[in-house]
Amino acid sequence: MIDKYDSAKRKIYTPNEALIKIQKWCAYQERSQYEVRNKLYEYGLHSTDVENIIVDLLANNFINEERFAKAFASGKFKIKKWGKIKIRSELRKKKVSEYCIKKALSEIDAIEYYKTLEKVLAIKAKLVKEKHPLKRKYKLMQFLISRGFEGDLVRDVVENE
């Protein structure tokens, strides 16, 4: 079996080739520094070349951690209907700074957030077959918490269902 990450089979890029390729990759979609750094190492570059390219990308605004965090949080909330806890966790996995995470999460409107939580609950409530009221509430609460919504909000919404 051929491993796609096998260094013998992988093309090694020069710093200039890698810069052009990574600029296109960053222009296509917002990327975190962590993702870009990993991609550059996959290209077979040395750490000094990687750091020089990162500096160049930052200087030319191809990557911007705050912009990435805002786009990521907005997309995951609006499209995937994730809660703030899950979004924060995923941003931390991408090594985004706590400042950028807070900034991104603060842009999520509180009213829209609550309405989304209610919509997600309504959809799930139709699918849960459990008849016992306490077990039903537990299942719904567990689902919403797994989606990254805060426990106190989940409790309020499920109690008012």
XYZ file of N, CA and C in Angstrom:
483
model
N 0.843 -1.187 0.000
C 0.000 0.000 0.000
C 0.889 1.252 0.000
N 0.555 2.197 -0.830
C 1.339 3.432 -0.930
C 0.756 4.465 0.019
N 1.598 4.986 0.884
C 1.189 6.011 1.839
C 1.398 7.375 1.188
N 0.330 8.202 1.168
C 0.457 9.502 0.497
C 1.407 10.444 1.223
N 1.760 10.126 2.476
C 2.673 10.979 3.229
C 4.100 10.436 3.231
N 4.344 9.390 2.477
C 5.676 8.808 2.399
C 6.600 9.823 1.740
N 7.641 10.203 2.450
C 8.536 11.265 1.960
C 9.226 10.904 0.646
N 9.407 9.622 0.367
C 10.056 9.224 -0.878
C 9.145 9.486 -2.079
N 7.850 9.457 -1.887
C 6.891 9.636 -2.978
C 6.412 11.080 -3.112
N 6.613 11.879 -2.078
C 6.093 13.231 -2.026
C 7.016 14.204 -2.742
N 6.398 15.165 -3.453
C 7.198 16.196 -4.128
C 7.716 17.177 -3.082
N 8.971 17.502 -3.178
C 9.592 18.489 -2.299
C 9.627 19.816 -3.062
N 9.116 20.858 -2.430
C 9.043 22.163 -3.081
C 10.178 23.060 -2.619
N 10.578 23.947 -3.506
C 11.532 24.981 -3.119
C 10.725 26.035 -2.346
N 11.399 26.881 -1.573
C 10.659 27.924 -0.844
C 9.796 28.810 -1.750
N 10.299 29.153 -2.931
C 9.520 30.005 -3.846
C 8.295 29.277 -4.389
N 8.471 28.000 -4.767
C 7.339 27.199 -5.247
C 6.294 27.042 -4.134
N 6.784 26.778 -2.946
C 5.887 26.590 -1.803
C 5.115 27.870 -1.497
N 5.791 29.015 -1.593
C 5.130 30.293 -1.331
C 3.973 30.512 -2.298
N 4.203 30.294 -3.575
C 3.156 30.480 -4.592
C 2.001 29.509 -4.339
N 2.338 28.262 -4.073
C 1.318 27.244 -3.838
C 0.499 27.546 -2.578
N 1.161 27.960 -1.519
C 0.462 28.221 -0.257
C -0.356 29.512 -0.342
N 0.089 30.479 -1.145
C -0.704 31.696 -1.343
C -2.037 31.357 -2.007
N -2.008 30.479 -2.993
C -3.241 30.044 -3.659
C -4.137 29.308 -2.672
N -3.529 28.458 -1.843
C -4.275 27.677 -0.853
C -4.948 28.595 0.165
N -4.240 29.648 0.579
C -4.785 30.600 1.553
C -5.836 31.516 0.919
N -5.679 31.825 -0.365
C -6.638 32.695 -1.048
C -7.975 31.982 -1.252
N -7.923 30.666 -1.355
C -9.132 29.874 -1.574
C -10.052 29.891 -0.357
N -9.477 29.841 0.841
C -10.256 29.757 2.078
C -9.416 30.281 3.233
N -10.070 30.848 4.246
C -9.340 31.310 5.432
C -8.622 30.139 6.088
N -7.387 30.354 6.495
C -6.585 29.310 7.141
C -5.946 29.874 8.401
N -5.723 28.980 9.364
C -5.005 29.383 10.575
C -3.508 29.222 10.329
N -2.716 29.905 11.147
C -1.254 29.758 11.024
C -0.846 28.305 11.233
N -1.512 27.653 12.158
C -1.214 26.253 12.471
C -1.416 25.359 11.237
N -2.538 25.540 10.528
C -2.803 24.755 9.321
C -1.767 25.045 8.239
N -1.441 26.321 8.068
C -0.475 26.724 7.047
C 0.908 26.157 7.366
N 1.286 26.259 8.624
C 2.594 25.747 9.048
C 2.687 24.239 8.777
N 1.647 23.500 9.134
C 1.635 22.052 8.888
C 1.731 21.737 7.400
N 1.009 22.492 6.590
C 1.026 22.281 5.140
C 2.427 22.544 4.588
N 3.068 23.592 5.069
C 4.418 23.908 4.589
C 5.414 22.815 4.965
N 5.264 22.251 6.150
C 6.142 21.140 6.531
C 5.879 19.915 5.655
N 4.621 19.718 5.244
C 4.298 18.629 4.319
C 4.997 18.825 2.977
N 5.248 20.080 2.618
C 5.943 20.382 1.359
C 7.437 20.088 1.455
N 7.899 19.688 2.614
C 9.301 19.320 2.782
C 10.223 20.488 3.067
N 9.699 21.578 3.592
C 10.525 22.754 3.869
C 11.137 22.681 5.267
N 12.251 23.374 5.432
C 12.908 23.466 6.736
C 12.234 24.557 7.563
N 12.429 24.503 8.863
C 11.734 25.427 9.765
C 12.022 26.903 9.456
N 13.240 27.238 9.074
C 13.540 28.646 8.759
C 12.759 29.101 7.525
N 12.676 28.236 6.520
C 11.897 28.574 5.321
C 10.418 28.711 5.661
N 9.925 27.806 6.484
C 8.518 27.842 6.888
C 8.222 29.156 7.599
N 9.062 29.533 8.549
C 8.825 30.766 9.307
C 8.924 31.997 8.410
N 9.852 31.994 7.463
C 9.968 33.120 6.525
C 8.711 33.245 5.665
N 8.182 32.117 5.217
C 6.964 32.136 4.403
C 5.776 32.612 5.239
N 5.697 32.156 6.489
C 4.609 32.587 7.388
C 4.656 34.107 7.560
N 5.849 34.652 7.770
C 6.009 36.107 7.926
C 5.532 36.822 6.665
N 5.908 36.291 5.506
C 5.497 36.879 4.233
C 3.972 36.835 4.077
N 3.368 35.700 4.415
C 1.910 35.560 4.309
C 1.187 36.528 5.248
N 1.718 36.697 6.447
C 1.135 37.647 7.400
C 1.265 39.079 6.892
N 2.436 39.410 6.386
C 2.693 40.765 5.898
C 1.787 41.117 4.714
N 1.502 40.125 3.865
C 0.664 40.359 2.690
C -0.806 40.001 2.924
N -1.155 39.778 4.186
C -2.534 39.540 4.612
C -3.171 38.292 3.988
N -2.364 37.293 3.640
C -2.914 36.026 3.172
C -3.470 35.236 4.351
N -2.832 35.381 5.510
C -3.371 34.771 6.719
C -3.505 35.850 7.791
N -4.575 35.733 8.525
C -4.876 36.665 9.602
C -5.664 35.866 10.630
N -5.083 35.655 11.770
C -5.667 34.776 12.792
C -7.047 35.251 13.253
N -7.208 36.549 13.439
C -8.492 37.084 13.896
C -9.560 36.890 12.825
N -9.211 37.163 11.591
C -10.145 36.996 10.474
C -10.537 35.523 10.325
N -9.534 34.630 10.481
C -9.804 33.197 10.417
C -10.777 32.781 11.518
N -10.526 33.218 12.747
C -11.366 32.838 13.888
C -12.801 33.313 13.686
N -12.961 34.537 13.198
C -14.307 35.071 12.966
C -15.034 34.278 11.875
N -14.341 33.984 10.799
C -14.957 33.223 9.705
C -15.305 31.803 10.160
N -14.406 31.183 10.897
C -14.623 29.820 11.390
C -15.831 29.785 12.324
N -15.853 30.679 13.298
C -16.940 30.711 14.282
C -18.281 30.995 13.604
N -18.296 31.952 12.719
C -19.521 32.305 12.018
C -20.041 31.137 11.187
N -19.152 30.498 10.454
C -19.542 29.368 9.612
C -20.050 28.185 10.405
N -19.336 27.828 11.449
C -19.743 26.674 12.260
C -21.056 26.944 12.982
N -21.275 28.188 13.381
C -22.529 28.527 14.053
C -23.690 28.556 13.056
N -23.519 29.285 11.960
C -24.635 29.472 11.029
C -24.935 28.233 10.186
N -23.921 27.507 9.797
C -24.126 26.365 8.904
C -24.302 25.056 9.673
N -23.382 24.792 10.593
C -23.429 23.518 11.322
C -24.232 23.585 12.620
N -24.627 24.810 13.008
C -25.407 25.010 14.237
C -24.663 24.518 15.481
N -23.373 24.850 15.554
C -22.574 24.496 16.718
C -22.725 25.560 17.787
N -22.567 25.149 19.040
C -22.563 26.078 20.158
C -21.172 26.646 20.383
N -21.105 27.635 21.267
C -19.841 28.331 21.514
C -18.777 27.431 22.140
N -19.177 26.482 22.962
C -18.187 25.605 23.600
C -17.461 24.767 22.558
N -18.207 24.213 21.616
C -17.600 23.376 20.571
C -16.737 24.223 19.629
N -17.211 25.399 19.299
C -16.435 26.299 18.429
C -15.119 26.654 19.112
N -15.188 27.027 20.401
C -13.976 27.373 21.153
C -12.997 26.193 21.162
N -13.505 25.014 21.400
C -12.669 23.815 21.450
C -11.959 23.569 20.110
N -12.696 23.693 19.024
C -12.108 23.463 17.697
C -11.082 24.540 17.341
N -11.338 25.785 17.740
C -10.364 26.852 17.486
C -9.086 26.614 18.291
N -9.231 26.119 19.511
C -8.043 25.796 20.317
C -7.231 24.692 19.665
N -7.902 23.716 19.066
C -7.195 22.637 18.361
C -6.371 23.197 17.204
N -6.846 24.300 16.648
C -6.129 24.942 15.537
C -5.138 25.985 16.034
N -4.871 25.975 17.341
C -3.868 26.834 17.979
C -4.140 28.330 17.805
N -5.413 28.704 17.779
C -5.794 30.109 17.673
C -5.691 30.723 19.070
N -5.224 31.962 19.143
C -5.037 32.622 20.438
C -6.374 32.854 21.136
N -6.323 32.898 22.449
C -7.533 33.104 23.251
C -8.179 34.457 22.924
N -7.361 35.466 22.651
C -7.880 36.788 22.275
C -8.742 36.689 21.018
N -8.239 35.998 19.994
C -8.976 35.863 18.731
C -10.238 35.026 18.919
N -10.155 34.014 19.761
C -11.332 33.180 20.035
C -12.425 34.021 20.684
N -12.052 34.804 21.706
C -13.037 35.657 22.397
C -13.652 36.669 21.434
N -12.804 37.241 20.596
C -13.267 38.230 19.620
C -14.276 37.598 18.648
N -13.970 36.398 18.179
C -14.845 35.704 17.233
C -16.173 35.320 17.873
N -16.117 34.799 19.085
C -17.342 34.378 19.759
C -18.219 35.565 20.157
N -17.594 36.706 20.417
C -18.368 37.900 20.782
C -19.183 38.423 19.602
N -18.820 38.026 18.395
C -19.545 38.482 17.206
C -20.830 37.692 16.950
N -21.013 36.588 17.684
C -22.243 35.809 17.540
C -23.326 36.501 18.353
N -24.390 36.907 17.682
C -25.489 37.632 18.316
C -26.200 36.735 19.324
N -26.405 37.242 20.541
C -27.003 36.462 21.629
C -28.434 36.022 21.303
N -29.208 36.878 20.690
C -30.595 36.544 20.350
C -30.626 35.465 19.267
N -29.802 35.642 18.249
C -29.714 34.645 17.174
C -29.215 33.305 17.728
N -28.292 33.375 18.671
C -27.740 32.167 19.300
C -28.843 31.391 20.019
N -29.646 32.095 20.786
C -30.742 31.468 21.535
C -31.793 30.892 20.582
N -32.125 31.636 19.526
C -33.100 31.162 18.536
C -32.584 29.907 17.829
N -31.306 29.876 17.530
C -30.708 28.703 16.892
C -30.793 27.502 17.820
N -30.508 27.729 19.083
C -30.611 26.655 20.077
C -32.038 26.108 20.119
N -33.021 26.989 20.092
C -34.428 26.556 20.090
C -34.770 25.767 18.823
N -34.258 26.213 17.671
C -34.519 25.511 16.408
C -33.909 24.113 16.413
N -32.674 24.016 16.881
C -31.995 22.721 16.945
C -32.766 21.785 17.881
N -33.235 22.316 18.993
C -34.030 21.524 19.935
C -35.328 21.050 19.278
N -36.022 21.941 18.586
C -37.299 21.589 17.950
C -37.112 20.460 16.938
N -36.059 20.538 16.150
C -35.783 19.495 15.154
C -35.488 18.169 15.838
N -34.637 18.194 16.848
C -34.269 16.968 17.553
C -35.457 16.400 18.328
N -36.283 17.267 18.910
C -37.432 16.813 19.702
C -38.392 15.978 18.854
N -38.521 16.326 17.584
C -39.396 15.562 16.681
C -38.836 14.160 16.428
N -37.523 14.019 16.505
C -36.880 12.749 16.189
C -36.746 11.806 17.385
N -36.779 12.367 18.594
C -36.617 11.544 19.799
C -37.926 10.804 20.073
N -37.833 9.476 20.121
C -39.024 8.631 20.297
C -39.356 8.361 21.766
N -38.447 8.700 22.654
C -38.615 8.405 24.088
C -39.905 9.009 24.636
N -40.688 8.182 25.346
C -41.966 8.639 25.911
C -41.823 9.132 27.351
N -40.906 8.531 28.103
C -40.723 8.916 29.510
C -40.176 10.347 29.552
N -40.881 11.284 30.235
C -40.489 12.704 30.189
C -39.072 13.003 30.680
N -38.645 12.354 31.760
C -37.293 12.631 32.270
C -36.218 12.098 31.338
N -36.419 10.904 30.798
C -35.452 10.323 29.859
C -35.397 11.149 28.581
N -36.563 11.621 28.166
C -36.639 12.457 26.961
C -35.834 13.749 27.160
N -36.059 14.421 28.287
C -35.324 15.654 28.583
C -33.820 15.389 28.629
N -33.446 14.289 29.255
C -32.031 13.935 29.365
C -31.419 13.757 27.979
N -32.115 13.032 27.108
C -31.605 12.800 25.750
C -31.454 14.116 24.984
N -32.454 14.965 25.100
C -32.405 16.252 24.398
C -31.268 17.125 24.945
N -31.128 17.145 26.270
C -30.059 17.945 26.876
C -28.686 17.419 26.466
N -28.512 16.121 26.482
C -27.231 15.525 26.088
C -26.892 15.872 24.634
N -27.897 15.817 23.771
C -27.671 16.147 22.364
C -27.206 17.593 22.209
N -27.915 18.509 22.858
C -27.577 19.932 22.731
C -26.205 20.239 23.329
N -25.890 19.582 24.430
C -24.568 19.781 25.035
C -23.486 19.228 24.107
N -23.773 18.109 23.444
C -22.787 17.549 22.503
C -22.579 18.458 21.300
N -23.547 19.307 21.005
C -23.415 20.275 19.922
C -22.658 21.519 20.367
N -22.301 21.566 21.661
C -21.468 22.662 22.148
C -22.210 23.816 22.784
N -23.479 23.628 23.090
C -24.224 24.689 23.758
C -23.997 24.605 25.269
N -24.092 25.748 25.940
C -23.837 25.846 27.365
C -24.944 25.168 28.159
N -24.558 24.474 29.234
C -25.483 23.702 30.044
C -26.653 24.485 30.590
N -26.406 25.703 31.090
C -27.497 26.493 31.669
C -28.508 26.920 30.606
N -28.034 27.278 29.414
C -28.936 27.639 28.315
C -29.735 26.423 27.871
N -29.059 25.296 27.771
C -29.707 24.047 27.361
C -30.826 23.713 28.345
N -30.520 23.799 29.625
C -31.506 23.493 30.664
C -32.730 24.406 30.511
N -32.501 25.700 30.338
C -33.599 26.665 30.174
C -34.474 26.322 28.961
N -33.850 26.052 27.845
C -34.587 25.787 26.612
C -35.370 24.481 26.709
N -34.740 23.443 27.261
C -35.425 22.147 27.378
C -36.572 22.230 28.371
N -36.389 22.967 29.460
C -37.461 23.127 30.452
C -38.660 23.856 29.848
N -38.418 24.776 28.939
C -39.492 25.564 28.323
C -40.063 24.929 27.056
N -39.593 23.734 26.721
C -40.044 23.052 25.493
C -41.524 22.750 25.563
